[in-house]
Amino acid sequence: MDKHIHSESVTTNASVTHDFSPENSDIDILDNGKTVRDFIDDKIKERVSKDTEDPFYVANLDRLYLMHLRWVTNLPRVRPFFAVKCNNTPVVLKMLSALGTGFDCASKNEIDLVLSLGATPDDIIYAHTIKPLSHIKYAEAHGVSRMTFDNEEELLKVSLSHPNAKLILRIAVDDSKSILRLNTKFGASLDSVAQLLERAKKLELDVIGISFHVGSGCTDSVAFMQAIADARHAFDIGNLLGFQMNLLDIGGGFSGRDNYRVKFEEFSEVINAALDDFFPPDSGVEVIAEPGRYYVESVFTMAVNIIAKKVITDNVDENRNGEESRKMVYYINEGLHGSMNFIISDPCASKVDPYPQRAVERSEQRYVTVLWGPTCDSQDKLNGTYNLPEMHVGDWLLLDNIGAYSLTLSSDFNGFDRADVYSVVTAGAQI
Ligand SMILES: Cc1ncc(COP(=O)(O)O)c(C=O)c1O
């Protein structure tokens, strides 16, 4: 049996003591060699015994810790400020806070959440260039002073509501090699940097640095090198205008998937070299980042249930020696309006595995498979290409790499509940 932790404090073997709040972040400890897969087995059996088929997530906190270790090993100069919009599960935020990360918040509610979980105002960067006035006032009232901007109107709002803010100018950079491009909506062009900074000067505002985002799911490490060079140019303009420029924020964009096209280590090498060139350690510039998907993408697995099935039989297929060709269509109980919206932009993100394992035998025939979500919306379809053995109503599917932009985008459209989230950690893990 795994132990279910409801207590205020969990201390495992080594360096970090977690102080997880009991109401939000129950953690299951895997002991006696029990694996995450065993835990999923138990949860599915539990559901079957209770006559329910509700989907659920499992967050593997061992993996979260590993991702953090990988970050500090590869980018020792760059303090991560986790992007809360990517996954706001309290136990994840609490653990990251215990490990010493800061937080990138996009709104008053995200600021409120991380403060309530123990982060200090200095651990926060309000990294949205477009902020409602009332949210800026909230940041001011709660001591959060570092925030980004990319336009003059934002400067006016800040001068009215938070004149002592420490501002970071977000510049637009090349995001053409990223899955989700951000720079058509955000970021000031390099050409406009001088004018914006002069405006800030006239308003007697304090600009302390430059930020950028190469786009989420970046596939080319050169994008970081160019963006860091651009940031240097903007820094020089700021320094010339008399600002004490001392913060560089290299944004997000990294993947945490093992099967991703570009390994984090490759990005890190390029970033470290560019930092050494443009912002050497003796420049005194503090370097931070706003990773989202890197930390959580691979931490979460989801189990979904097949609630309906159709078999589409084509006429005899000439290409398959006259065999009848069958296509499988399954309706699962989580979809784009649940937490799988990210699949629209990144269809290969998650591998879909049949459950239980018996269905994965190599000899088993596979079929072209269509996966529909449960709602009445005809767009509610997972648009990846799936080849699965034949499954049946009541069977389960497991999806990996599903921790980024999933839970935070979910709705209860059509009255389907949001999925449960369980968190597990291995007993004696070196956390
Ligand atoms: C301002 C900002 N920072 C950080 C992130 C996190 O990006 P990623 O998940 O690619 O690391 C985003 C994502 O949209 C963002 O908009």
Short mmCIF file of C-alpha atoms and ligand atoms in Angstrom, two decimals:
data_model
loop_
_atom_site.label_atom_id
_atom_site.label_comp_id
_atom_site.label_asym_id
_atom_site.label_seq_id
_atom_site.Cartn_x
_atom_site.Cartn_y
_atom_site.Cartn_z
CA MET A 1 0.00 0.00 0.00
CA ASP A 2 1.18 3.45 -0.71
CA LYS A 3 0.94 5.97 2.07
CA HIS A 4 -1.22 8.98 1.44
CA ILE A 5 0.25 12.10 2.94
CA HIS A 6 -2.05 14.69 4.43
CA SER A 7 0.46 16.21 6.77
CA GLU A 8 1.96 19.68 6.81
CA SER A 9 5.49 18.59 6.28
CA VAL A 10 7.22 15.81 4.38
CA THR A 11 10.92 15.26 4.81
CA THR A 12 12.58 12.75 2.54
CA ASN A 13 16.19 11.70 2.74
CA ALA A 14 18.17 14.71 1.79
CA SER A 15 18.28 18.37 1.20
CA VAL A 16 14.79 19.85 0.92
CA THR A 17 11.97 19.83 3.40
CA HIS A 18 8.59 20.29 1.77
CA ASP A 19 5.92 22.17 3.58
CA PHE A 20 2.93 21.26 1.46
CA SER A 21 -0.46 22.56 2.45
CA PRO A 22 -2.71 19.64 3.36
CA GLU A 23 -5.89 20.81 1.69
CA ASN A 24 -4.42 21.28 -1.77
CA SER A 25 -1.54 18.99 -2.16
CA ASP A 26 -1.96 15.48 -0.87
CA ILE A 27 0.97 13.41 -1.98
CA ASP A 28 1.12 9.66 -2.34
CA ILE A 29 4.42 8.10 -1.34
CA LEU A 30 5.48 5.14 -3.46
CA ASP A 31 7.19 2.65 -1.19
CA ASN A 32 8.34 -0.99 -1.41
CA GLY A 33 9.51 -0.57 -5.00
CA LYS A 34 6.15 0.60 -6.22
CA THR A 35 6.25 2.50 -9.51
CA VAL A 36 4.14 5.27 -11.02
CA ARG A 37 2.65 2.64 -13.35
CA ASP A 38 1.64 0.53 -10.30
CA PHE A 39 -0.01 3.63 -8.85
CA ILE A 40 -1.95 4.17 -12.08
CA ASP A 41 -3.03 0.50 -11.98
CA ASP A 42 -4.38 0.99 -8.47
CA LYS A 43 -6.25 4.17 -9.40
CA ILE A 44 -7.87 2.51 -12.40
CA LYS A 45 -8.86 -0.52 -10.30
CA GLU A 46 -10.27 1.82 -7.68
CA ARG A 47 -12.37 3.58 -10.33
CA VAL A 48 -13.58 0.33 -11.81
CA SER A 49 -14.59 -0.90 -8.34
CA LYS A 50 -16.53 2.33 -7.75
CA ASP A 51 -18.22 2.11 -11.13
CA THR A 52 -16.71 5.29 -12.46
CA GLU A 53 -14.46 5.99 -15.41
CA ASP A 54 -13.39 9.58 -14.70
CA PRO A 55 -10.06 10.59 -16.26
CA PHE A 56 -7.14 11.51 -14.01
CA TYR A 57 -3.65 12.94 -13.99
CA VAL A 58 -0.61 11.69 -12.12
CA ALA A 59 2.24 14.11 -11.37
CA ASN A 60 5.57 12.39 -10.79
CA LEU A 61 7.40 14.69 -8.39
CA ASP A 62 10.65 12.70 -8.67
CA ARG A 63 10.70 13.81 -12.27
CA LEU A 64 10.03 17.44 -11.32
CA TYR A 65 13.04 17.34 -9.05
CA LEU A 66 15.17 15.81 -11.80
CA MET A 67 14.15 18.56 -14.20
CA HIS A 68 15.23 21.13 -11.64
CA LEU A 69 18.60 19.42 -11.11
CA ARG A 70 19.09 19.34 -14.87
CA TRP A 71 18.37 23.06 -15.02
CA VAL A 72 20.83 24.10 -12.31
CA THR A 73 23.50 21.78 -13.70
CA ASN A 74 23.24 23.08 -17.25
CA LEU A 75 22.37 26.74 -16.73
CA PRO A 76 24.07 27.60 -13.42
CA ARG A 77 23.95 31.35 -14.09
CA VAL A 78 20.24 31.46 -14.90
CA ARG A 79 17.67 31.48 -12.10
CA PRO A 80 14.40 29.93 -13.30
CA PHE A 81 11.12 31.77 -12.65
CA PHE A 82 8.55 29.07 -13.41
CA ALA A 83 5.71 30.30 -15.67
CA VAL A 84 2.63 29.66 -13.55
CA LYS A 85 0.30 29.86 -16.58
CA CYS A 86 1.80 26.59 -17.78
CA ASN A 87 0.64 24.55 -14.79
CA ASN A 88 -0.71 25.98 -11.54
CA THR A 89 -1.06 22.74 -9.57
CA PRO A 90 -0.35 23.84 -5.98
CA VAL A 91 1.92 20.91 -5.13
CA VAL A 92 4.09 21.68 -8.17
CA LEU A 93 4.37 25.36 -7.24
CA LYS A 94 5.07 24.50 -3.63
CA MET A 95 7.81 22.07 -4.54
CA LEU A 96 9.42 24.48 -7.00
CA SER A 97 9.33 27.16 -4.34
CA ALA A 98 11.05 24.79 -1.89
CA LEU A 99 13.70 24.12 -4.54
CA GLY A 100 14.37 27.83 -4.87
CA THR A 101 12.81 28.81 -8.18
CA GLY A 102 11.00 32.08 -8.62
CA PHE A 103 7.70 32.53 -10.48
CA ASP A 104 6.59 34.28 -13.64
CA CYS A 105 3.06 35.49 -12.97
CA ALA A 106 0.70 36.85 -15.62
CA SER A 107 -2.07 38.27 -13.44
CA LYS A 108 -3.21 39.27 -9.98
CA ASN A 109 -4.60 35.78 -9.30
CA GLU A 110 -1.31 34.09 -10.17
CA ILE A 111 0.54 36.53 -7.90
CA ASP A 112 -1.96 35.81 -5.16
CA LEU A 113 -1.57 32.04 -5.63
CA VAL A 114 2.20 31.92 -5.39
CA LEU A 115 2.27 34.35 -2.45
CA SER A 116 -0.26 32.14 -0.65
CA LEU A 117 2.04 29.15 -1.21
CA GLY A 118 5.00 30.82 0.46
CA ALA A 119 6.83 32.71 -2.29
CA THR A 120 8.05 36.21 -1.44
CA PRO A 121 7.40 39.27 -3.67
CA ASP A 122 11.05 39.20 -4.75
CA ASP A 123 10.51 35.67 -6.07
CA ILE A 124 8.00 37.03 -8.57
CA ILE A 125 8.30 38.68 -11.93
CA TYR A 126 5.03 40.03 -13.28
CA ALA A 127 5.90 38.99 -16.82
CA HIS A 128 2.94 40.20 -18.84
CA THR A 129 3.45 43.29 -20.96
CA ILE A 130 -0.30 43.97 -21.07
CA LYS A 131 -1.65 44.44 -17.55
CA PRO A 132 -5.03 45.66 -16.30
CA LEU A 133 -4.54 48.77 -14.18
CA SER A 134 -6.11 47.09 -11.15
CA HIS A 135 -3.63 44.21 -11.41
CA ILE A 136 -0.70 46.63 -11.43
CA LYS A 137 -2.15 48.23 -8.30
CA TYR A 138 -2.47 44.79 -6.72
CA ALA A 139 1.19 44.07 -7.49
CA GLU A 140 2.15 47.38 -5.92
CA ALA A 141 0.09 46.70 -2.79
CA HIS A 142 1.73 43.29 -2.41
CA GLY A 143 5.32 44.41 -2.90
CA VAL A 144 5.82 42.90 -6.37
CA SER A 145 8.00 45.38 -8.20
CA ARG A 146 9.57 43.61 -11.17
CA MET A 147 7.36 43.71 -14.26
CA THR A 148 7.70 43.72 -18.04
CA PHE A 149 6.40 46.22 -20.60
CA ASP A 150 6.62 46.71 -24.36
CA ASN A 151 4.60 49.87 -25.10
CA GLU A 152 4.10 53.48 -24.01
CA GLU A 153 0.58 53.11 -22.66
CA GLU A 154 1.84 50.51 -20.21
CA LEU A 155 4.44 53.00 -19.01
CA LEU A 156 1.69 55.52 -18.35
CA LYS A 157 -0.34 52.99 -16.36
CA VAL A 158 2.71 52.03 -14.32
CA SER A 159 3.64 55.67 -13.64
CA LEU A 160 0.12 56.23 -12.28
CA SER A 161 -0.22 53.10 -10.19
CA HIS A 162 3.25 51.76 -9.38
CA PRO A 163 5.85 54.53 -9.84
CA ASN A 164 8.54 52.58 -7.98
CA ALA A 165 8.24 49.50 -10.19
CA LYS A 166 11.42 47.93 -11.55
CA LEU A 167 10.66 47.69 -15.25
CA ILE A 168 11.97 45.22 -17.78
CA LEU A 169 11.56 46.03 -21.46
CA ARG A 170 10.49 43.01 -23.49
CA ILE A 171 11.92 43.06 -27.00
CA ALA A 172 10.54 41.16 -29.99
CA VAL A 173 12.88 38.46 -31.27
CA ASP A 174 12.88 35.88 -34.04
CA ASP A 175 10.44 33.10 -33.08
CA SER A 176 10.06 31.54 -36.50
CA LYS A 177 11.45 28.19 -35.28
CA SER A 178 8.98 27.76 -32.43
CA ILE A 179 5.74 25.78 -32.17
CA LEU A 180 3.88 28.69 -30.56
CA ARG A 181 4.98 32.08 -31.82
CA LEU A 182 4.55 34.98 -29.42
CA ASN A 183 6.34 37.91 -30.99
CA THR A 184 3.60 39.16 -33.27
CA LYS A 185 1.61 39.98 -30.15
CA PHE A 186 4.36 40.87 -27.67
CA GLY A 187 7.69 42.63 -27.65
CA ALA A 188 8.96 46.01 -28.80
CA SER A 189 10.97 46.15 -32.00
CA LEU A 190 14.66 46.94 -31.58
CA ASP A 191 14.02 50.14 -33.55
CA SER A 192 11.60 51.39 -30.91
CA VAL A 193 13.79 50.66 -27.87
CA ALA A 194 15.39 54.10 -27.65
CA GLN A 195 12.06 55.93 -27.91
CA LEU A 196 10.40 53.74 -25.26
CA LEU A 197 13.29 54.12 -22.87
CA GLU A 198 13.35 57.88 -23.36
CA ARG A 199 9.65 57.95 -22.53
CA ALA A 200 10.31 55.93 -19.37
CA LYS A 201 13.04 58.41 -18.44
CA LYS A 202 10.66 61.35 -18.86
CA LEU A 203 8.09 59.61 -16.65
CA GLU A 204 10.86 59.08 -14.05
CA LEU A 205 10.41 55.33 -14.16
CA ASP A 206 13.17 52.84 -13.40
CA VAL A 207 14.04 50.39 -16.17
CA ILE A 208 16.39 47.67 -14.91
CA GLY A 209 16.66 45.23 -17.78
CA ILE A 210 15.58 43.47 -20.94
CA SER A 211 13.51 40.35 -21.55
CA PHE A 212 12.50 38.28 -24.56
CA HIS A 213 10.72 35.05 -25.41
CA VAL A 214 11.84 33.00 -28.43
CA GLY A 215 8.41 31.33 -28.62
CA SER A 216 7.15 28.25 -26.84
CA GLY A 217 8.54 24.93 -28.03
CA CYS A 218 11.64 26.38 -29.67
CA THR A 219 13.40 24.06 -32.10
CA ASP A 220 16.53 26.04 -32.87
CA SER A 221 19.12 27.01 -30.27
CA VAL A 222 20.46 29.74 -32.57
CA ALA A 223 17.28 31.71 -31.77
CA PHE A 224 18.60 32.17 -28.22
CA MET A 225 22.01 33.31 -29.43
CA GLN A 226 20.51 35.97 -31.70
CA ALA A 227 18.03 37.07 -29.01
CA ILE A 228 20.81 37.46 -26.42
CA ALA A 229 22.79 39.55 -28.92
CA ASP A 230 19.67 41.71 -29.51
CA ALA A 231 19.23 42.09 -25.76
CA ARG A 232 22.83 43.31 -25.48
CA HIS A 233 22.08 46.01 -28.03
CA ALA A 234 19.00 47.11 -26.05
CA PHE A 235 21.04 47.05 -22.81
CA ASP A 236 23.59 49.39 -24.33
CA ILE A 237 20.87 51.85 -25.31
CA GLY A 238 19.48 51.73 -21.74
CA ASN A 239 22.90 52.27 -20.19
CA LEU A 240 23.56 55.22 -22.51
CA LEU A 241 20.30 56.81 -21.38
CA GLY A 242 21.44 56.51 -17.78
CA PHE A 243 19.50 53.47 -16.58
CA GLN A 244 21.28 50.97 -14.32
CA MET A 245 20.60 47.95 -16.52
CA ASN A 246 21.27 44.85 -14.44
CA LEU A 247 18.70 42.17 -15.33
CA LEU A 248 18.48 39.92 -18.38
CA ASP A 249 15.43 37.67 -18.67
CA ILE A 250 15.78 35.01 -21.39
CA GLY A 251 12.12 33.88 -21.20
CA GLY A 252 10.91 30.34 -21.90
CA GLY A 253 10.80 28.09 -24.94
CA PHE A 254 12.55 24.92 -23.75
CA SER A 255 10.94 21.51 -23.92
CA GLY A 256 11.17 18.95 -21.13
CA ARG A 257 10.38 15.93 -23.29
CA ASP A 258 13.00 13.22 -23.67
CA ASN A 259 11.99 12.71 -27.31
CA TYR A 260 12.10 16.41 -28.26
CA ARG A 261 13.99 17.47 -31.38
CA VAL A 262 16.48 19.63 -29.52
CA LYS A 263 17.81 18.57 -26.14
CA PHE A 264 17.85 21.07 -23.30
CA GLU A 265 21.60 20.49 -23.01
CA GLU A 266 22.08 21.76 -26.56
CA PHE A 267 20.12 24.95 -25.82
CA SER A 268 22.13 25.38 -22.62
CA GLU A 269 25.47 25.17 -24.39
CA VAL A 270 24.48 27.88 -26.86
CA ILE A 271 22.97 30.08 -24.13
CA ASN A 272 26.01 29.78 -21.87
CA ALA A 273 28.34 30.69 -24.73
CA ALA A 274 26.18 33.68 -25.71
CA LEU A 275 25.98 34.86 -22.11
CA ASP A 276 29.76 34.62 -21.78
CA ASP A 277 30.15 36.71 -24.92
CA PHE A 278 27.50 39.37 -24.32
CA PHE A 279 26.91 39.33 -20.54
CA PRO A 280 30.06 37.85 -18.93
CA PRO A 281 29.87 37.04 -15.21
CA ASP A 282 31.90 40.14 -14.31
CA SER A 283 29.28 42.37 -15.98
CA GLY A 284 27.28 41.95 -12.77
CA VAL A 285 24.09 41.31 -14.75
CA GLU A 286 21.59 38.97 -13.06
CA VAL A 287 20.21 36.43 -15.53
CA ILE A 288 16.79 34.84 -15.10
CA ALA A 289 14.43 32.79 -17.31
CA GLU A 290 10.71 31.99 -17.40
CA PRO A 291 10.55 28.27 -18.22
CA GLY A 292 7.10 26.70 -18.29
CA ARG A 293 6.83 23.54 -20.33
CA TYR A 294 10.43 22.54 -19.57
CA TYR A 295 9.60 21.85 -15.93
CA VAL A 296 6.21 20.20 -16.10
CA GLU A 297 5.61 18.76 -19.55
CA SER A 298 7.08 15.32 -18.82
CA VAL A 299 6.05 15.24 -15.15
CA PHE A 300 2.39 14.50 -15.86
CA THR A 301 0.71 11.40 -17.29
CA MET A 302 -3.01 11.17 -17.93
CA ALA A 303 -5.36 8.18 -17.93
CA VAL A 304 -8.51 8.52 -20.03
CA ASN A 305 -11.33 6.10 -20.64
CA ILE A 306 -12.85 4.98 -23.93
CA ILE A 307 -16.54 5.75 -23.56
CA ALA A 308 -17.70 4.94 -27.10
CA LYS A 309 -16.41 3.28 -30.24
CA LYS A 310 -17.18 3.09 -33.93
CA VAL A 311 -15.49 0.81 -36.42
CA ILE A 312 -15.32 2.11 -39.97
CA THR A 313 -14.89 -0.63 -42.50
CA ASP A 314 -13.76 0.37 -45.98
CA ASN A 315 -14.30 -1.80 -48.98
CA VAL A 316 -11.57 -4.25 -49.91
CA ASP A 317 -8.21 -2.46 -49.89
CA GLU A 318 -6.16 -3.17 -53.05
CA ASN A 319 -2.95 -2.10 -51.32
CA ARG A 320 -3.35 -4.66 -48.60
CA ASN A 321 -3.77 -7.78 -50.77
CA GLY A 322 -7.46 -7.48 -50.87
CA GLU A 323 -7.83 -7.38 -47.06
CA GLU A 324 -10.69 -5.46 -45.59
CA SER A 325 -9.38 -2.23 -44.04
CA ARG A 326 -10.80 -1.04 -40.72
CA LYS A 327 -10.36 2.27 -39.02
CA MET A 328 -11.05 2.62 -35.31
CA VAL A 329 -12.84 5.63 -33.91
CA TYR A 330 -12.85 6.05 -30.13
CA TYR A 331 -14.56 8.69 -28.04
CA ILE A 332 -12.56 9.36 -24.89
CA ASN A 333 -13.66 11.22 -21.79
CA GLU A 334 -11.19 14.11 -22.06
CA GLY A 335 -10.63 16.36 -25.06
CA LEU A 336 -9.87 19.85 -26.28
CA HIS A 337 -12.36 21.43 -23.90
CA GLY A 338 -11.01 19.39 -21.01
CA SER A 339 -7.28 19.73 -20.74
CA MET A 340 -6.05 18.69 -24.19
CA ASN A 341 -6.31 22.00 -25.96
CA PHE A 342 -2.53 22.11 -26.40
CA ILE A 343 -2.81 19.21 -28.86
CA ILE A 344 -4.13 21.64 -31.48
CA SER A 345 -0.78 23.39 -31.67
CA ASP A 346 1.45 20.44 -30.80
CA PRO A 347 -0.17 17.22 -32.03
CA CYS A 348 2.90 15.04 -31.46
CA ALA A 349 3.34 16.15 -27.86
CA SER A 350 1.83 13.11 -26.17
CA LYS A 351 2.34 9.44 -26.90
CA VAL A 352 -0.92 7.54 -26.54
CA ASP A 353 -0.49 4.06 -25.05
CA PRO A 354 -3.14 1.43 -24.65
CA TYR A 355 -3.80 0.22 -21.14
CA PRO A 356 -3.31 -2.42 -19.84
CA GLN A 357 0.06 -3.46 -21.18
CA ARG A 358 -1.26 -6.64 -22.81
CA ALA A 359 -2.40 -4.53 -25.73
CA VAL A 360 1.10 -3.37 -26.58
CA GLU A 361 2.46 -6.71 -27.77
CA ARG A 362 4.34 -6.22 -31.00
CA SER A 363 2.52 -8.92 -32.91
CA GLU A 364 -0.83 -7.32 -32.26
CA GLN A 365 -2.44 -5.70 -35.28
CA ARG A 366 -2.65 -1.92 -35.21
CA TYR A 367 -5.26 0.29 -36.79
CA VAL A 368 -5.43 3.87 -37.91
CA THR A 369 -7.22 5.41 -34.94
CA VAL A 370 -9.20 8.59 -34.52
CA LEU A 371 -9.63 9.99 -31.01
CA TRP A 372 -12.59 12.29 -30.34
CA GLY A 373 -13.21 14.19 -27.13
CA PRO A 374 -16.47 13.74 -25.24
CA THR A 375 -18.27 17.03 -25.96
CA CYS A 376 -20.83 17.94 -28.61
CA ASP A 377 -18.32 20.16 -30.40
CA SER A 378 -17.26 18.63 -33.71
CA GLN A 379 -13.85 20.32 -33.37
CA ASP A 380 -13.25 18.31 -30.21
CA LYS A 381 -10.80 15.85 -31.76
CA LEU A 382 -7.18 15.00 -30.97
CA ASN A 383 -5.47 15.85 -34.21
CA GLY A 384 -2.45 13.55 -33.94
CA THR A 385 -1.94 10.40 -35.99
CA TYR A 386 -2.56 7.37 -33.84
CA ASN A 387 -1.95 3.68 -34.57
CA LEU A 388 -3.32 1.51 -31.84
CA PRO A 389 -4.35 -2.10 -31.32
CA GLU A 390 -8.09 -2.64 -31.19
CA MET A 391 -9.54 -1.31 -27.94
CA HIS A 392 -12.98 -1.63 -26.41
CA VAL A 393 -15.43 0.57 -24.60
CA GLY A 394 -14.33 0.71 -20.96
CA ASP A 395 -10.60 0.34 -21.82
CA TRP A 396 -8.14 3.02 -20.79
CA LEU A 397 -5.47 4.96 -22.66
CA LEU A 398 -2.42 6.61 -21.10
CA LEU A 399 -1.01 9.87 -22.46
CA ASP A 400 2.45 11.02 -21.45
CA ASN A 401 4.11 14.46 -21.60
CA ILE A 402 0.85 16.15 -20.74
CA GLY A 403 1.80 18.60 -18.00
CA ALA A 404 2.13 21.82 -20.03
CA TYR A 405 -0.80 24.11 -20.89
CA SER A 406 -3.26 21.32 -20.14
CA LEU A 407 -4.85 21.76 -16.70
CA THR A 408 -4.63 25.55 -16.84
CA LEU A 409 -6.59 25.66 -20.10
CA SER A 410 -9.30 23.21 -19.12
CA SER A 411 -13.01 23.97 -18.88
CA ASP A 412 -16.10 22.06 -17.80
CA PHE A 413 -17.80 22.55 -21.17
CA ASN A 414 -20.79 20.19 -21.58
CA GLY A 415 -20.75 19.59 -17.84
CA PHE A 416 -17.75 17.26 -17.79
CA ASP A 417 -15.82 17.60 -14.55
CA ARG A 418 -12.20 18.63 -14.58
CA ALA A 419 -9.87 15.65 -14.13
CA ASP A 420 -8.48 14.71 -10.72
CA VAL A 421 -4.78 15.24 -10.15
CA TYR A 422 -2.70 12.88 -7.98
CA SER A 423 0.90 13.54 -7.01
CA VAL A 424 3.42 10.84 -6.23
CA VAL A 425 6.96 10.76 -4.94
CA THR A 426 9.17 7.74 -4.39
CA ALA A 427 9.87 6.89 -0.75
CA GLY A 428 13.43 7.91 0.08
CA ALA A 429 13.81 9.95 -3.11
CA GLN A 430 16.83 12.24 -2.81
CA ILE A 431 14.74 15.37 -2.77
C1 LIG B 1 5.74 35.75 -20.96
C2 LIG B 1 5.91 34.25 -20.97
N1 LIG B 1 6.88 33.71 -20.25
C3 LIG B 1 7.09 32.38 -20.20
C4 LIG B 1 6.26 31.51 -20.88
C5 LIG B 1 6.52 30.05 -20.78
O1 LIG B 1 6.98 29.55 -21.98
P1 LIG B 1 7.42 28.04 -22.15
O2 LIG B 1 6.33 27.19 -21.64
O3 LIG B 1 7.67 27.89 -23.59
O4 LIG B 1 8.66 27.85 -21.37
C6 LIG B 1 5.23 32.03 -21.68
C7 LIG B 1 4.38 31.15 -22.45
O5 LIG B 1 3.48 31.52 -23.16
C8 LIG B 1 5.05 33.44 -21.72
O6 LIG B 1 4.05 33.99 -22.43
#
